[in-house]
PDB file of C-alpha atoms in Angstrom:
ATOM      1  CA  UNK A   1      -7.077   2.458   6.625  1.00 77.00           C
ATOM      2  CA  UNK A   2      -5.382   2.991   3.314  1.00 86.00           C
ATOM      3  CA  UNK A   3      -8.342   2.312   1.039  1.00 89.00           C
ATOM      4  CA  UNK A   4     -10.587   4.808   2.838  1.00 92.00           C
ATOM      5  CA  UNK A   5      -7.846   7.440   3.116  1.00 95.00           C
ATOM      6  CA  UNK A   6      -6.878   7.004  -0.541  1.00 96.00           C
ATOM      7  CA  UNK A   7     -10.462   7.476  -1.696  1.00 96.00           C
ATOM      8  CA  UNK A   8     -11.007  10.530   0.481  1.00 96.00           C
ATOM      9  CA  UNK A   9      -7.747  12.120  -0.642  1.00 96.00           C
ATOM     10  CA  UNK A  10      -8.442  11.437  -4.319  1.00 96.00           C
ATOM     11  CA  UNK A  11     -11.955  12.883  -3.986  1.00 95.00           C
ATOM     12  CA  UNK A  12     -10.700  16.026  -2.232  1.00 94.00           C
ATOM     13  CA  UNK A  13      -7.977  16.644  -4.799  1.00 93.00           C
ATOM     14  CA  UNK A  14     -10.037  15.639  -7.833  1.00 94.00           C
ATOM     15  CA  UNK A  15      -7.456  12.982  -8.701  1.00 96.00           C
ATOM     16  CA  UNK A  16      -8.038   9.560 -10.153  1.00 96.00           C
ATOM     17  CA  UNK A  17      -7.724   6.709  -7.649  1.00 97.00           C
ATOM     18  CA  UNK A  18      -5.860   3.610  -8.783  1.00 96.00           C
ATOM     19  CA  UNK A  19      -5.810   0.553  -6.542  1.00 95.00           C
ATOM     20  CA  UNK A  20      -2.881  -1.688  -7.345  1.00 95.00           C
ATOM     21  CA  UNK A  21      -4.777  -4.634  -5.860  1.00 94.00           C
ATOM     22  CA  UNK A  22      -7.753  -3.980  -8.195  1.00 95.00           C
ATOM     23  CA  UNK A  23      -5.401  -3.629 -11.154  1.00 96.00           C
ATOM     24  CA  UNK A  24      -3.675  -6.893 -10.227  1.00 97.00           C
ATOM     25  CA  UNK A  25      -7.051  -8.660 -10.073  1.00 96.00           C
ATOM     26  CA  UNK A  26      -7.970  -7.190 -13.463  1.00 96.00           C
ATOM     27  CA  UNK A  27      -4.576  -8.100 -14.943  1.00 94.00           C
ATOM     28  CA  UNK A  28      -4.725 -11.705 -13.691  1.00 95.00           C
ATOM     29  CA  UNK A  29      -8.484 -12.124 -14.143  1.00 95.00           C
ATOM     30  CA  UNK A  30      -8.516 -13.722 -10.697  1.00 95.00           C
ATOM     31  CA  UNK A  31      -8.917 -12.587  -7.107  1.00 94.00           C
ATOM     32  CA  UNK A  32      -5.811 -12.101  -4.971  1.00 93.00           C
ATOM     33  CA  UNK A  33      -6.586 -15.206  -2.864  1.00 91.00           C
ATOM     34  CA  UNK A  34      -6.986 -17.188  -6.122  1.00 94.00           C
ATOM     35  CA  UNK A  35      -3.690 -15.874  -7.519  1.00 95.00           C
ATOM     36  CA  UNK A  36      -1.837 -16.739  -4.318  1.00 92.00           C
ATOM     37  CA  UNK A  37      -3.469 -20.157  -3.924  1.00 92.00           C
ATOM     38  CA  UNK A  38      -2.910 -21.177  -7.542  1.00 95.00           C
ATOM     39  CA  UNK A  39       0.457 -19.549  -8.265  1.00 93.00           C
ATOM     40  CA  UNK A  40       1.936 -18.408  -4.934  1.00 92.00           C
ATOM     41  CA  UNK A  41       3.084 -15.067  -3.589  1.00 92.00           C
ATOM     42  CA  UNK A  42       5.972 -14.905  -6.059  1.00 93.00           C
ATOM     43  CA  UNK A  43       3.569 -14.731  -9.027  1.00 94.00           C
ATOM     44  CA  UNK A  44       1.463 -12.141  -7.215  1.00 95.00           C
ATOM     45  CA  UNK A  45       4.570  -9.990  -6.675  1.00 96.00           C
ATOM     46  CA  UNK A  46       5.500 -10.331 -10.369  1.00 96.00           C
ATOM     47  CA  UNK A  47       2.073  -9.106 -11.449  1.00 97.00           C
ATOM     48  CA  UNK A  48       2.278  -6.329  -8.855  1.00 96.00           C
ATOM     49  CA  UNK A  49       5.604  -5.185 -10.333  1.00 97.00           C
ATOM     50  CA  UNK A  50       4.097  -5.151 -13.841  1.00 96.00           C
ATOM     51  CA  UNK A  51       1.159  -3.064 -12.634  1.00 97.00           C
ATOM     52  CA  UNK A  52       3.403  -0.594 -10.781  1.00 96.00           C
ATOM     53  CA  UNK A  53       5.595  -0.140 -13.868  1.00 95.00           C
ATOM     54  CA  UNK A  54       2.474   0.571 -15.979  1.00 95.00           C
ATOM     55  CA  UNK A  55       1.106   3.283 -13.672  1.00 95.00           C
ATOM     56  CA  UNK A  56       4.235   4.800 -12.139  1.00 93.00           C
ATOM     57  CA  UNK A  57       4.466   7.712 -14.569  1.00 90.00           C
ATOM     58  CA  UNK A  58       0.813   8.765 -14.249  1.00 94.00           C
ATOM     59  CA  UNK A  59       0.241  12.254 -12.877  1.00 91.00           C
ATOM     60  CA  UNK A  60      -2.683  13.551 -10.794  1.00 92.00           C
ATOM     61  CA  UNK A  61      -3.420  10.113  -9.367  1.00 94.00           C
ATOM     62  CA  UNK A  62      -3.562   8.545  -5.950  1.00 96.00           C
ATOM     63  CA  UNK A  63      -2.131   5.031  -5.911  1.00 96.00           C
ATOM     64  CA  UNK A  64      -3.572   2.742  -3.246  1.00 95.00           C
ATOM     65  CA  UNK A  65      -0.725   0.230  -2.952  1.00 95.00           C
ATOM     66  CA  UNK A  66      -0.427  -2.874  -0.854  1.00 88.00           C
ATOM     67  CA  UNK A  67       2.194  -2.948   1.870  1.00 89.00           C
ATOM     68  CA  UNK A  68       4.233  -5.571   0.061  1.00 92.00           C
ATOM     69  CA  UNK A  69       5.349  -3.281  -2.764  1.00 94.00           C
ATOM     70  CA  UNK A  70       8.515  -2.567  -0.777  1.00 95.00           C
ATOM     71  CA  UNK A  71       9.513  -6.226  -1.025  1.00 92.00           C
ATOM     72  CA  UNK A  72      10.697  -5.489  -4.556  1.00 94.00           C
ATOM     73  CA  UNK A  73      12.619  -2.219  -4.409  1.00 96.00           C
ATOM     74  CA  UNK A  74      12.204  -1.823  -8.186  1.00 96.00           C
ATOM     75  CA  UNK A  75       8.601  -0.816  -7.407  1.00 96.00           C
ATOM     76  CA  UNK A  76       9.790   2.094  -5.281  1.00 96.00           C
ATOM     77  CA  UNK A  77      12.374   3.120  -7.876  1.00 95.00           C
ATOM     78  CA  UNK A  78       9.676   3.098 -10.582  1.00 96.00           C
ATOM     79  CA  UNK A  79       7.318   5.211  -8.471  1.00 95.00           C
ATOM     80  CA  UNK A  80      10.007   7.706  -7.460  1.00 93.00           C
ATOM     81  CA  UNK A  81      11.127   8.283 -11.072  1.00 93.00           C
ATOM     82  CA  UNK A  82       8.068  10.504 -11.325  1.00 90.00           C
ATOM     83  CA  UNK A  83       9.184  13.587  -9.398  1.00 87.00           C
ATOM     84  CA  UNK A  84       5.598  14.442  -8.433  1.00 88.00           C
ATOM     85  CA  UNK A  85       5.100  11.102  -6.680  1.00 92.00           C
ATOM     86  CA  UNK A  86       5.106  11.150  -2.883  1.00 94.00           C
ATOM     87  CA  UNK A  87       4.995   7.892  -0.976  1.00 95.00           C
ATOM     88  CA  UNK A  88       2.884   8.140   2.147  1.00 95.00           C
ATOM     89  CA  UNK A  89       3.237   5.526   4.842  1.00 94.00           C
ATOM     90  CA  UNK A  90       0.109   5.014   6.919  1.00 93.00           C
ATOM     91  CA  UNK A  91       1.252   3.489  10.183  1.00 90.00           C
ATOM     92  CA  UNK A  92      -0.791   2.019  13.016  1.00 88.00           C
ATOM     93  CA  UNK A  93      -0.166  -0.148  16.027  1.00 84.00           C
ATOM     94  CA  UNK A  94      -0.450  -3.901  15.604  1.00 86.00           C
ATOM     95  CA  UNK A  95      -3.829  -4.239  17.329  1.00 83.00           C
ATOM     96  CA  UNK A  96      -5.330  -1.480  15.177  1.00 85.00           C
ATOM     97  CA  UNK A  97      -4.031  -3.142  12.016  1.00 85.00           C
ATOM     98  CA  UNK A  98      -5.442  -6.491  13.136  1.00 80.00           C
ATOM     99  CA  UNK A  99      -8.863  -4.924  13.770  1.00 83.00           C
ATOM    100  CA  UNK A 100      -8.844  -3.239  10.372  1.00 77.00           C
ATOM    101  CA  UNK A 101      -7.977  -6.326   8.351  1.00 77.00           C
ATOM    102  CA  UNK A 102     -10.003  -8.825  10.368  1.00 74.00           C
ATOM    103  CA  UNK A 103     -12.553 -10.456   8.084  1.00 62.00           C
ATOM    104  CA  UNK A 104     -10.972  -9.190   4.853  1.00 61.00           C
ATOM    105  CA  UNK A 105     -10.224 -11.615   2.034  1.00 58.00           C
ATOM    106  CA  UNK A 106      -6.528 -10.790   2.289  1.00 60.00           C
ATOM    107  CA  UNK A 107      -4.640 -14.074   2.081  1.00 58.00           C
ATOM    108  CA  UNK A 108      -2.373 -14.894   4.971  1.00 59.00           C
ATOM    109  CA  UNK A 109       1.338 -14.498   4.433  1.00 60.00           C
ATOM    110  CA  UNK A 110       2.090 -17.149   7.062  1.00 59.00           C
ATOM    111  CA  UNK A 111       0.237 -19.845   8.985  1.00 66.00           C
ATOM    112  CA  UNK A 112       0.548 -17.898  12.257  1.00 71.00           C
ATOM    113  CA  UNK A 113      -2.031 -15.909  14.215  1.00 80.00           C
ATOM    114  CA  UNK A 114      -2.972 -12.576  12.667  1.00 81.00           C
ATOM    115  CA  UNK A 115      -1.242 -10.529  15.394  1.00 86.00           C
ATOM    116  CA  UNK A 116       1.959 -12.598  15.175  1.00 86.00           C
ATOM    117  CA  UNK A 117       1.894 -12.391  11.386  1.00 84.00           C
ATOM    118  CA  UNK A 118       1.444  -8.600  11.422  1.00 86.00           C
ATOM    119  CA  UNK A 119       4.290  -8.199  13.890  1.00 88.00           C
ATOM    120  CA  UNK A 120       6.637 -10.372  11.827  1.00 88.00           C
ATOM    121  CA  UNK A 121       5.718  -8.705   8.538  1.00 88.00           C
ATOM    122  CA  UNK A 122       6.156  -5.217  10.013  1.00 89.00           C
ATOM    123  CA  UNK A 123       9.528  -6.169  11.477  1.00 87.00           C
ATOM    124  CA  UNK A 124      10.601  -7.531   8.083  1.00 91.00           C
ATOM    125  CA  UNK A 125       9.419  -4.464   6.140  1.00 92.00           C
ATOM    126  CA  UNK A 126       9.933  -1.620   8.651  1.00 91.00           C
ATOM    127  CA  UNK A 127      13.308  -0.431   7.316  1.00 94.00           C
ATOM    128  CA  UNK A 128      12.037  -0.617   3.746  1.00 94.00           C
ATOM    129  CA  UNK A 129       8.957   1.424   4.664  1.00 94.00           C
ATOM    130  CA  UNK A 130      11.102   4.015   6.409  1.00 92.00           C
ATOM    131  CA  UNK A 131      13.416   4.283   3.416  1.00 95.00           C
ATOM    132  CA  UNK A 132      10.567   4.551   0.886  1.00 95.00           C
ATOM    133  CA  UNK A 133       8.285   6.980   2.729  1.00 95.00           C
ATOM    134  CA  UNK A 134       8.274  10.684   2.006  1.00 95.00           C
ATOM    135  CA  UNK A 135       5.610  11.208   4.675  1.00 94.00           C
ATOM    136  CA  UNK A 136       4.619   9.034   7.640  1.00 95.00           C
ATOM    137  CA  UNK A 137       1.266   9.244   9.389  1.00 95.00           C
ATOM    138  CA  UNK A 138       0.366   7.318  12.538  1.00 93.00           C
ATOM    139  CA  UNK A 139      -3.312   6.547  11.992  1.00 93.00           C
ATOM    140  CA  UNK A 140      -3.802   4.585  15.217  1.00 90.00           C
ATOM    141  CA  UNK A 141      -5.674   7.378  16.967  1.00 89.00           C
ATOM    142  CA  UNK A 142      -6.942   9.581  14.164  1.00 93.00           C
ATOM    143  CA  UNK A 143      -9.800   9.017  11.756  1.00 93.00           C
ATOM    144  CA  UNK A 144      -9.514   8.987   7.956  1.00 94.00           C
ATOM    145  CA  UNK A 145     -10.586  12.636   7.562  1.00 96.00           C
ATOM    146  CA  UNK A 146      -7.940  13.738  10.066  1.00 96.00           C
ATOM    147  CA  UNK A 147      -5.407  11.600   8.213  1.00 95.00           C
ATOM    148  CA  UNK A 148      -6.240  13.314   4.914  1.00 96.00           C
ATOM    149  CA  UNK A 149      -5.976  16.735   6.566  1.00 96.00           C
ATOM    150  CA  UNK A 150      -2.536  15.800   7.955  1.00 95.00           C
ATOM    151  CA  UNK A 151      -1.348  14.564   4.530  1.00 96.00           C
ATOM    152  CA  UNK A 152      -2.576  17.691   2.769  1.00 95.00           C
ATOM    153  CA  UNK A 153      -0.809  19.889   5.308  1.00 94.00           C
ATOM    154  CA  UNK A 154       2.456  17.950   4.868  1.00 94.00           C
ATOM    155  CA  UNK A 155       2.166  18.146   1.071  1.00 90.00           C
ATOM    156  CA  UNK A 156       1.001  21.782   1.245  1.00 87.00           C
ATOM    157  CA  UNK A 157      -1.970  21.095  -1.051  1.00 82.00           C
TER     158      UNK A 157
END
């Protein structure tokens, strides 16, 4: 999903791609599972906020952000201070999301099954996503190239 689309969009536009997850790993000198296991999600979110505040004013960049950035609204405020920033929400149905993240090293947010966890997390964040997004794209039935084409058309670029 988002990683592939972000890379394709950055390549097409000639923009720099910045992955907040990669920057968090670099900042903490530890993998995300290590950060969460050793220090918990709260520490991860603190580092995430620091990273967002460092990059928020950059122009001509694509930011590949994790879905949890909306859990601290200060992240969205920081990103939206830059008038050229557009927040794009890539949506998909629960089964598609589960298929896409299956086998990743993404640490679990709960001890529940992946489908139940996705459903609960989406329900918790849905209103925040809706409020933050400038553009929404349902990627359940379109491929990454079609997603990029849709985004470019919406942004008129």
